[in-house]
mmCIF file of C-alpha atoms in Angstrom:
data_model
loop_
_atom_site.group_PDB
_atom_site.id
_atom_site.type_symbol
_atom_site.label_atom_id
_atom_site.label_comp_id
_atom_site.label_asym_id
_atom_site.label_seq_id
_atom_site.Cartn_x
_atom_site.Cartn_y
_atom_site.Cartn_z
ATOM 1 C CA MET A 1 -8.938 -16.481 58.327
ATOM 2 C CA TYR A 2 -6.176 -14.602 59.958
ATOM 3 C CA GLN A 3 -3.745 -16.826 61.725
ATOM 4 C CA PRO A 4 -0.192 -15.653 63.049
ATOM 5 C CA ASN A 5 2.675 -18.118 61.799
ATOM 6 C CA MET A 6 3.250 -18.938 65.530
ATOM 7 C CA ILE A 7 -0.308 -20.181 66.008
ATOM 8 C CA GLN A 8 -0.498 -21.799 62.626
ATOM 9 C CA SER A 9 2.536 -23.794 63.560
ATOM 10 C CA GLN A 10 0.883 -24.845 66.870
ATOM 11 C CA LEU A 11 -2.018 -26.018 65.122
ATOM 12 C CA GLU A 12 0.041 -28.213 62.593
ATOM 13 C CA THR A 13 1.843 -29.763 65.675
ATOM 14 C CA LEU A 14 -1.480 -30.620 67.270
ATOM 15 C CA ILE A 15 -2.933 -32.274 64.185
ATOM 16 C CA GLU A 16 0.217 -34.530 63.802
ATOM 17 C CA ARG A 17 0.169 -35.184 67.469
ATOM 18 C CA TYR A 18 -3.543 -36.009 67.968
ATOM 19 C CA PHE A 19 -5.144 -36.644 64.648
ATOM 20 C CA SER A 20 -2.900 -38.715 62.570
ATOM 21 C CA GLN A 21 -3.687 -42.155 64.161
ATOM 22 C CA PRO A 22 -5.634 -44.325 61.527
ATOM 23 C CA GLU A 23 -7.761 -45.941 64.298
ATOM 24 C CA ARG A 24 -9.210 -42.519 65.207
ATOM 25 C CA ARG A 25 -10.308 -41.759 61.488
ATOM 26 C CA ILE A 26 -13.722 -42.310 59.994
ATOM 27 C CA VAL A 27 -15.322 -41.699 56.550
ATOM 28 C CA VAL A 28 -18.865 -40.352 56.649
ATOM 29 C CA ASP A 29 -21.354 -40.213 53.800
ATOM 30 C CA VAL A 30 -23.549 -37.225 52.652
ATOM 31 C CA GLY A 31 -26.478 -36.648 54.675
ATOM 32 C CA THR A 32 -24.903 -38.088 57.916
ATOM 33 C CA LYS A 33 -25.605 -36.132 61.031
ATOM 34 C CA ILE A 34 -22.494 -36.210 63.177
ATOM 35 C CA LEU A 35 -23.811 -33.820 65.941
ATOM 36 C CA GLU A 36 -27.331 -33.198 67.012
ATOM 37 C CA GLN A 37 -28.240 -29.869 68.585
ATOM 38 C CA SER A 38 -28.580 -30.256 72.513
ATOM 39 C CA GLY A 39 -27.391 -33.805 72.004
ATOM 40 C CA LYS A 40 -24.493 -35.370 73.980
ATOM 41 C CA ASN A 41 -20.954 -34.931 72.321
ATOM 42 C CA GLU A 42 -17.771 -36.135 73.804
ATOM 43 C CA ARG A 43 -15.636 -35.814 70.494
ATOM 44 C CA LEU A 44 -13.506 -33.109 69.030
ATOM 45 C CA TYR A 45 -13.428 -33.666 65.260
ATOM 46 C CA TYR A 46 -10.942 -32.563 62.780
ATOM 47 C CA VAL A 47 -12.040 -32.424 59.076
ATOM 48 C CA VAL A 48 -9.357 -34.188 56.961
ATOM 49 C CA SER A 49 -11.416 -33.795 53.797
ATOM 50 C CA GLY A 50 -14.987 -33.025 52.681
ATOM 51 C CA GLU A 51 -17.629 -30.544 53.566
ATOM 52 C CA LEU A 52 -20.013 -30.148 56.503
ATOM 53 C CA GLU A 53 -22.568 -27.504 57.481
ATOM 54 C CA GLY A 54 -23.870 -26.476 60.841
ATOM 55 C CA TYR A 55 -27.458 -25.645 61.615
ATOM 56 C CA TYR A 56 -29.059 -23.944 64.712
ATOM 57 C CA HIS A 57 -32.885 -24.529 65.627
ATOM 58 C CA ASP A 58 -34.531 -21.807 67.748
ATOM 59 C CA ALA A 59 -37.483 -22.417 70.040
ATOM 60 C CA SER A 60 -40.005 -22.168 67.084
ATOM 61 C CA LYS A 61 -37.949 -24.839 65.214
ATOM 62 C CA VAL A 62 -36.688 -22.222 62.699
ATOM 63 C CA GLU A 63 -33.431 -23.712 61.118
ATOM 64 C CA THR A 64 -30.538 -21.239 60.534
ATOM 65 C CA LYS A 65 -27.296 -22.116 58.984
ATOM 66 C CA VAL A 66 -24.398 -20.956 61.167
ATOM 67 C CA PHE A 67 -21.462 -22.382 59.625
ATOM 68 C CA SER A 68 -19.651 -24.280 56.673
ATOM 69 C CA ALA A 69 -16.542 -26.343 57.440
ATOM 70 C CA SER A 70 -13.927 -28.060 54.999
ATOM 71 C CA SER A 71 -10.509 -29.563 55.198
ATOM 72 C CA GLY A 72 -8.668 -28.108 58.290
ATOM 73 C CA ALA A 73 -11.570 -27.148 60.447
ATOM 74 C CA PHE A 74 -12.456 -28.468 63.878
ATOM 75 C CA ILE A 75 -16.082 -29.361 64.718
ATOM 76 C CA GLY A 76 -17.380 -29.606 68.465
ATOM 77 C CA VAL A 77 -14.909 -27.077 69.968
ATOM 78 C CA HIS A 78 -17.425 -25.557 72.160
ATOM 79 C CA SER A 79 -19.156 -28.571 73.586
ATOM 80 C CA PHE A 80 -15.728 -30.424 74.072
ATOM 81 C CA PHE A 81 -13.722 -27.532 75.748
ATOM 82 C CA SER A 82 -16.814 -25.817 77.738
ATOM 83 C CA GLY A 83 -17.300 -29.236 79.688
ATOM 84 C CA SER A 84 -20.986 -29.173 79.024
ATOM 85 C CA TRP A 85 -20.693 -32.090 76.496
ATOM 86 C CA GLU A 86 -23.694 -30.780 74.777
ATOM 87 C CA ALA A 87 -23.852 -29.853 71.057
ATOM 88 C CA SER A 88 -24.843 -26.163 70.372
ATOM 89 C CA SER A 89 -25.764 -26.959 66.799
ATOM 90 C CA SER A 90 -26.454 -29.827 64.517
ATOM 91 C CA VAL A 91 -23.789 -30.777 61.992
ATOM 92 C CA VAL A 92 -24.435 -32.510 58.764
ATOM 93 C CA VAL A 93 -22.156 -33.964 56.086
ATOM 94 C CA LYS A 94 -22.738 -32.110 52.669
ATOM 95 C CA LYS A 95 -19.801 -33.731 50.754
ATOM 96 C CA GLN A 96 -18.354 -37.251 51.682
ATOM 97 C CA ALA A 97 -15.927 -36.557 54.652
ATOM 98 C CA GLU A 98 -12.918 -38.166 56.295
ATOM 99 C CA LEU A 99 -12.800 -37.018 59.933
ATOM 100 C CA ALA A 100 -10.155 -37.493 62.610
ATOM 101 C CA TRP A 101 -11.193 -37.227 66.352
ATOM 102 C CA ILE A 102 -10.349 -37.378 69.923
ATOM 103 C CA ASP A 103 -12.660 -37.949 72.783
ATOM 104 C CA ARG A 104 -12.714 -37.072 76.551
ATOM 105 C CA ASN A 105 -10.800 -40.198 77.356
ATOM 106 C CA THR A 106 -7.874 -39.259 74.983
ATOM 107 C CA GLN A 107 -4.834 -38.734 77.164
ATOM 108 C CA ALA A 108 -2.600 -35.660 76.715
ATOM 109 C CA ILE A 109 0.838 -36.273 75.377
ATOM 110 C CA ASP A 110 3.792 -35.332 77.338
ATOM 111 C CA VAL A 111 1.973 -33.285 80.027
ATOM 112 C CA ALA A 112 5.326 -32.273 81.725
ATOM 113 C CA LEU A 113 6.400 -30.694 78.541
ATOM 114 C CA ASN A 114 3.211 -29.498 76.868
ATOM 115 C CA GLY A 115 0.806 -29.138 79.646
ATOM 116 C CA PRO A 116 -2.726 -30.550 80.072
ATOM 117 C CA LEU A 117 -5.057 -31.312 77.019
ATOM 118 C CA THR A 118 -6.855 -27.915 77.353
ATOM 119 C CA ALA A 119 -3.704 -25.877 77.405
ATOM 120 C CA GLN A 120 -2.377 -27.649 74.338
ATOM 121 C CA PHE A 121 -5.457 -26.976 72.446
ATOM 122 C CA THR A 122 -5.536 -23.232 73.300
ATOM 123 C CA PRO A 123 -4.600 -22.347 69.535
ATOM 124 C CA VAL A 124 -7.693 -24.297 68.455
ATOM 125 C CA ILE A 125 -10.061 -22.409 70.775
ATOM 126 C CA VAL A 126 -8.375 -19.041 69.743
ATOM 127 C CA ASN A 127 -8.803 -19.979 65.982
ATOM 128 C CA GLU A 128 -12.412 -21.149 66.613
ATOM 129 C CA LEU A 129 -13.237 -17.820 68.498
ATOM 130 C CA SER A 130 -11.591 -15.800 65.684
ATOM 131 C CA ARG A 131 -13.822 -17.818 63.081
ATOM 132 C CA ARG A 132 -17.018 -17.186 65.059
ATOM 133 C CA GLN A 133 -16.314 -13.406 65.550
ATOM 134 C CA ARG A 134 -15.684 -12.937 61.904
ATOM 135 C CA ARG A 135 -18.910 -14.785 61.091
ATOM 136 C CA ALA A 136 -20.841 -12.347 63.376
ATOM 137 C CA SER A 137 -19.340 -9.499 61.504
ATOM 138 C CA GLN A 138 -20.160 -10.837 58.160
ATOM 139 C CA GLU A 139 -23.710 -11.573 59.279
ATOM 140 C CA ALA A 140 -24.109 -8.075 60.569
ATOM 141 C CA ILE A 141 -22.761 -6.577 57.498
ATOM 142 C CA ALA A 142 -25.127 -8.673 55.447
ATOM 143 C CA LYS A 143 -27.917 -7.494 57.462
ATOM 144 C CA GLU A 144 -27.164 -3.931 56.932
ATOM 145 C CA LYS A 145 -26.789 -4.374 53.098
ATOM 146 C CA ALA A 146 -30.021 -6.297 52.710
ATOM 147 C CA LEU A 147 -31.980 -3.567 54.823
ATOM 148 C CA GLN A 148 -30.353 -0.865 52.689
ATOM 149 C CA LYS A 149 -31.585 -2.255 49.461
ATOM 150 C CA LEU A 150 -35.076 -2.908 50.902
ATOM 151 C CA HIS A 151 -35.393 0.760 52.119
ATOM 152 C CA THR A 152 -34.728 2.068 48.497
ATOM 153 C CA ALA A 153 -37.270 -0.212 46.816
ATOM 154 C CA GLU A 154 -40.843 1.268 45.867
ATOM 155 C CA GLN A 155 -43.089 -1.247 47.250
ATOM 156 C CA MET A 156 -42.563 -0.480 50.944
ATOM 157 C CA THR A 157 -45.438 -2.402 52.386
ATOM 158 C CA THR A 158 -44.389 -5.890 50.803
ATOM 159 C CA LEU A 159 -40.595 -5.241 51.066
ATOM 160 C CA GLY A 160 -41.242 -4.145 54.748
ATOM 161 C CA GLN A 161 -42.459 -7.630 55.413
ATOM 162 C CA LEU A 162 -39.554 -9.205 53.647
ATOM 163 C CA ALA A 163 -37.109 -6.942 55.663
ATOM 164 C CA ALA A 164 -38.613 -8.171 58.848
ATOM 165 C CA GLY A 165 -38.207 -11.822 57.711
ATOM 166 C CA ILE A 166 -34.616 -11.301 56.562
ATOM 167 C CA ALA A 167 -33.737 -9.258 59.751
ATOM 168 C CA HIS A 168 -35.203 -12.006 62.046
ATOM 169 C CA GLU A 169 -33.119 -14.794 60.300
ATOM 170 C CA LEU A 170 -29.984 -12.703 60.336
ATOM 171 C CA ASN A 171 -30.357 -11.695 63.790
ATOM 172 C CA ASN A 172 -30.783 -15.507 64.752
ATOM 173 C CA ALA A 173 -27.544 -16.257 63.155
ATOM 174 C CA ILE A 174 -25.719 -13.341 64.647
ATOM 175 C CA GLY A 175 -27.183 -14.133 68.210
ATOM 176 C CA VAL A 176 -26.028 -17.661 68.006
ATOM 177 C CA VAL A 177 -22.370 -16.925 66.779
ATOM 178 C CA SER A 178 -21.949 -13.803 69.268
ATOM 179 C CA SER A 179 -23.187 -16.004 72.122
ATOM 180 C CA LYS A 180 -20.880 -18.927 71.320
ATOM 181 C CA ALA A 181 -18.001 -16.342 70.678
ATOM 182 C CA ASP A 182 -18.458 -14.911 74.097
ATOM 183 C CA ARG A 183 -18.454 -18.147 75.965
ATOM 184 C CA LEU A 184 -15.291 -19.382 74.103
ATOM 185 C CA GLU A 185 -13.625 -15.990 74.961
ATOM 186 C CA THR A 186 -14.556 -16.557 78.729
ATOM 187 C CA THR A 187 -13.301 -20.149 78.570
ATOM 188 C CA LEU A 188 -9.985 -19.144 76.971
ATOM 189 C CA ILE A 189 -9.268 -16.396 79.597
ATOM 190 C CA GLU A 190 -10.066 -18.592 82.425
ATOM 191 C CA LEU A 191 -7.911 -21.166 80.817
ATOM 192 C CA LEU A 192 -5.049 -18.882 80.703
ATOM 193 C CA GLU A 193 -5.420 -17.688 84.315
ATOM 194 C CA GLU A 194 -5.494 -21.228 85.535
ATOM 195 C CA VAL A 195 -2.554 -22.788 83.303
ATOM 196 C CA HIS A 196 -0.457 -19.765 82.614
ATOM 197 C CA PRO A 197 -1.246 -17.018 85.405
ATOM 198 C CA GLU A 198 2.022 -15.334 84.269
ATOM 199 C CA ALA A 199 0.931 -14.825 80.799
ATOM 200 C CA SER A 200 -1.933 -12.430 81.713
ATOM 201 C CA GLN A 201 0.207 -9.365 81.530
ATOM 202 C CA TYR A 202 1.377 -10.237 77.825
ATOM 203 C CA PHE A 203 -2.275 -11.360 76.718
ATOM 204 C CA ASP A 204 -3.629 -7.987 77.926
ATOM 205 C CA PHE A 205 -0.866 -6.008 76.429
ATOM 206 C CA GLY A 206 -1.857 -7.478 72.919
ATOM 207 C CA LEU A 207 -5.538 -7.093 73.800
ATOM 208 C CA MET A 208 -5.334 -3.447 75.027
ATOM 209 C CA ARG A 209 -2.474 -1.929 72.844
ATOM 210 C CA GLY A 210 -2.031 -4.345 69.903
ATOM 211 C CA GLN A 211 0.739 -3.405 67.403
ATOM 212 C CA ASN A 212 1.166 0.327 67.938
ATOM 213 C CA VAL A 213 4.415 0.773 65.765
ATOM 214 C CA SER A 214 5.187 1.320 62.086
ATOM 215 C CA SER A 215 6.821 -1.250 60.043
ATOM 216 C CA SER A 216 9.916 0.836 59.628
ATOM 217 C CA GLU A 217 9.998 1.558 63.404
ATOM 218 C CA ALA A 218 9.696 -2.239 64.122
ATOM 219 C CA ARG A 219 12.574 -3.068 61.638
ATOM 220 C CA LYS A 220 14.860 -0.411 63.232
ATOM 221 C CA ARG A 221 14.111 -1.470 66.807
ATOM 222 C CA GLY A 222 14.242 -5.062 65.955
ATOM 223 C CA ARG A 223 17.930 -4.692 64.680
ATOM 224 C CA GLU A 224 18.619 -2.859 68.065
ATOM 225 C CA PHE A 225 17.087 -5.871 70.056
ATOM 226 C CA GLU A 226 19.005 -8.335 67.974
ATOM 227 C CA LYS A 227 22.215 -6.714 68.481
ATOM 228 C CA THR A 228 21.915 -5.648 72.232
ATOM 229 C CA TYR A 229 20.071 -8.860 73.598
ATOM 230 C CA GLY A 230 21.382 -11.515 71.226
ATOM 231 C CA LEU A 231 17.955 -12.465 69.951
ATOM 232 C CA ASP A 232 17.460 -14.184 66.634
ATOM 233 C CA LYS A 233 16.187 -11.987 63.862
ATOM 234 C CA ALA A 234 12.449 -13.125 63.953
ATOM 235 C CA THR A 235 12.066 -12.865 67.685
ATOM 236 C CA ALA A 236 13.731 -9.456 67.738
ATOM 237 C CA ARG A 237 11.330 -8.251 64.994
ATOM 238 C CA GLN A 238 8.273 -9.598 66.807
ATOM 239 C CA LEU A 239 9.333 -8.083 70.084
ATOM 240 C CA ALA A 240 9.864 -4.603 68.337
ATOM 241 C CA LYS A 241 6.169 -4.969 66.921
ATOM 242 C CA ALA A 242 4.921 -5.615 70.429
ATOM 243 C CA ASN A 243 6.904 -2.670 71.588
ATOM 244 C CA PRO A 244 6.858 -3.257 75.473
ATOM 245 C CA ASP A 245 7.681 -0.357 77.777
ATOM 246 C CA LYS A 246 11.232 -0.130 78.995
ATOM 247 C CA GLU A 247 10.246 -0.915 82.526
ATOM 248 C CA HIS A 248 8.695 -4.160 81.585
ATOM 249 C CA LEU A 249 11.122 -5.215 78.820
ATOM 250 C CA SER A 250 13.046 -7.380 81.143
ATOM 251 C CA SER A 251 10.241 -9.652 81.937
ATOM 252 C CA TRP A 252 9.667 -9.992 78.097
ATOM 253 C CA LEU A 253 13.260 -10.855 77.660
ATOM 254 C CA ALA A 254 13.192 -13.714 80.296
ATOM 255 C CA ASN A 255 11.102 -15.935 77.978
ATOM 256 C CA PRO A 256 10.631 -13.930 74.772
ATOM 257 C CA GLN A 257 8.949 -16.822 72.859
ATOM 258 C CA GLN A 258 6.346 -17.383 75.493
ATOM 259 C CA ALA A 259 5.774 -13.623 76.164
ATOM 260 C CA LEU A 260 5.179 -13.079 72.203
ATOM 261 C CA ARG A 261 3.002 -16.297 72.059
ATOM 262 C CA PHE A 262 0.460 -14.718 74.510
ATOM 263 C CA TRP A 263 0.705 -11.240 73.126
ATOM 264 C CA GLN A 264 -0.293 -12.510 69.618
ATOM 265 C CA MET A 265 -3.343 -14.334 71.356
ATOM 266 C CA GLY A 266 -4.295 -10.961 72.836
ATOM 267 C CA LEU A 267 -3.750 -9.304 69.439
ATOM 268 C CA ILE A 268 -6.280 -11.767 67.827
ATOM 269 C CA PHE A 269 -8.807 -10.741 70.204
ATOM 270 C CA MET A 270 -8.205 -6.969 69.582
ATOM 271 C CA ILE A 271 -8.456 -7.565 65.793
ATOM 272 C CA TYR A 272 -11.824 -9.338 65.895
ATOM 273 C CA ASP A 273 -13.403 -7.626 68.836
#
């Protein structure tokens, strides 16, 4: 999954900060259901090792697999950060797993420096949104390929019935993932407006324009930024990739690391939209 270096570094910091305590780790056996769809969930899990799978049941009780998770994944992101405390899918252990966790009573560490818990976990929300959007894209592609194969088959009546069944199953999965992704996107945007209102211009810049310069142009302009504004090489290169307008450049230079952080978040949304 696509993860810019800055966001990956933030994820590693969060894991060390909140998921390294031995008293908040458990080992769960194969077949254990750690989340029940529509059941109460007040924990955010981090998968240290093992494998888990998520399933969604529609009104007719048809079961659809919506994700697989292994080491490095987070479980319960939507129910934990949406504030509903209600699991949107059932999660079952497929290979003995070690899980670390925090719950709604976990206190944020160093709020003055890092912000509230929701702000600190923004990279996790972004990462989960990206995963779900990619999952929706993969399901849509799989649906299209399956239907194309069925359309070329000779026994149209029988295969037509199969196509309807496959389309129904794939549409279930796509609908579930897309719905959750939309809700997570809304949650993230509201969080940014609440905690970092000044960041919206950089987030929108990444979302609407992305990276619109070539690598050679970014290198050239990066050297200019490095020399003119005394920036380190990595920051100057990233700022050149963002390519802000001249009239807005001064606001980026006021706090380039923060501006680039939120620009990268917007860029992720653009890539997976």
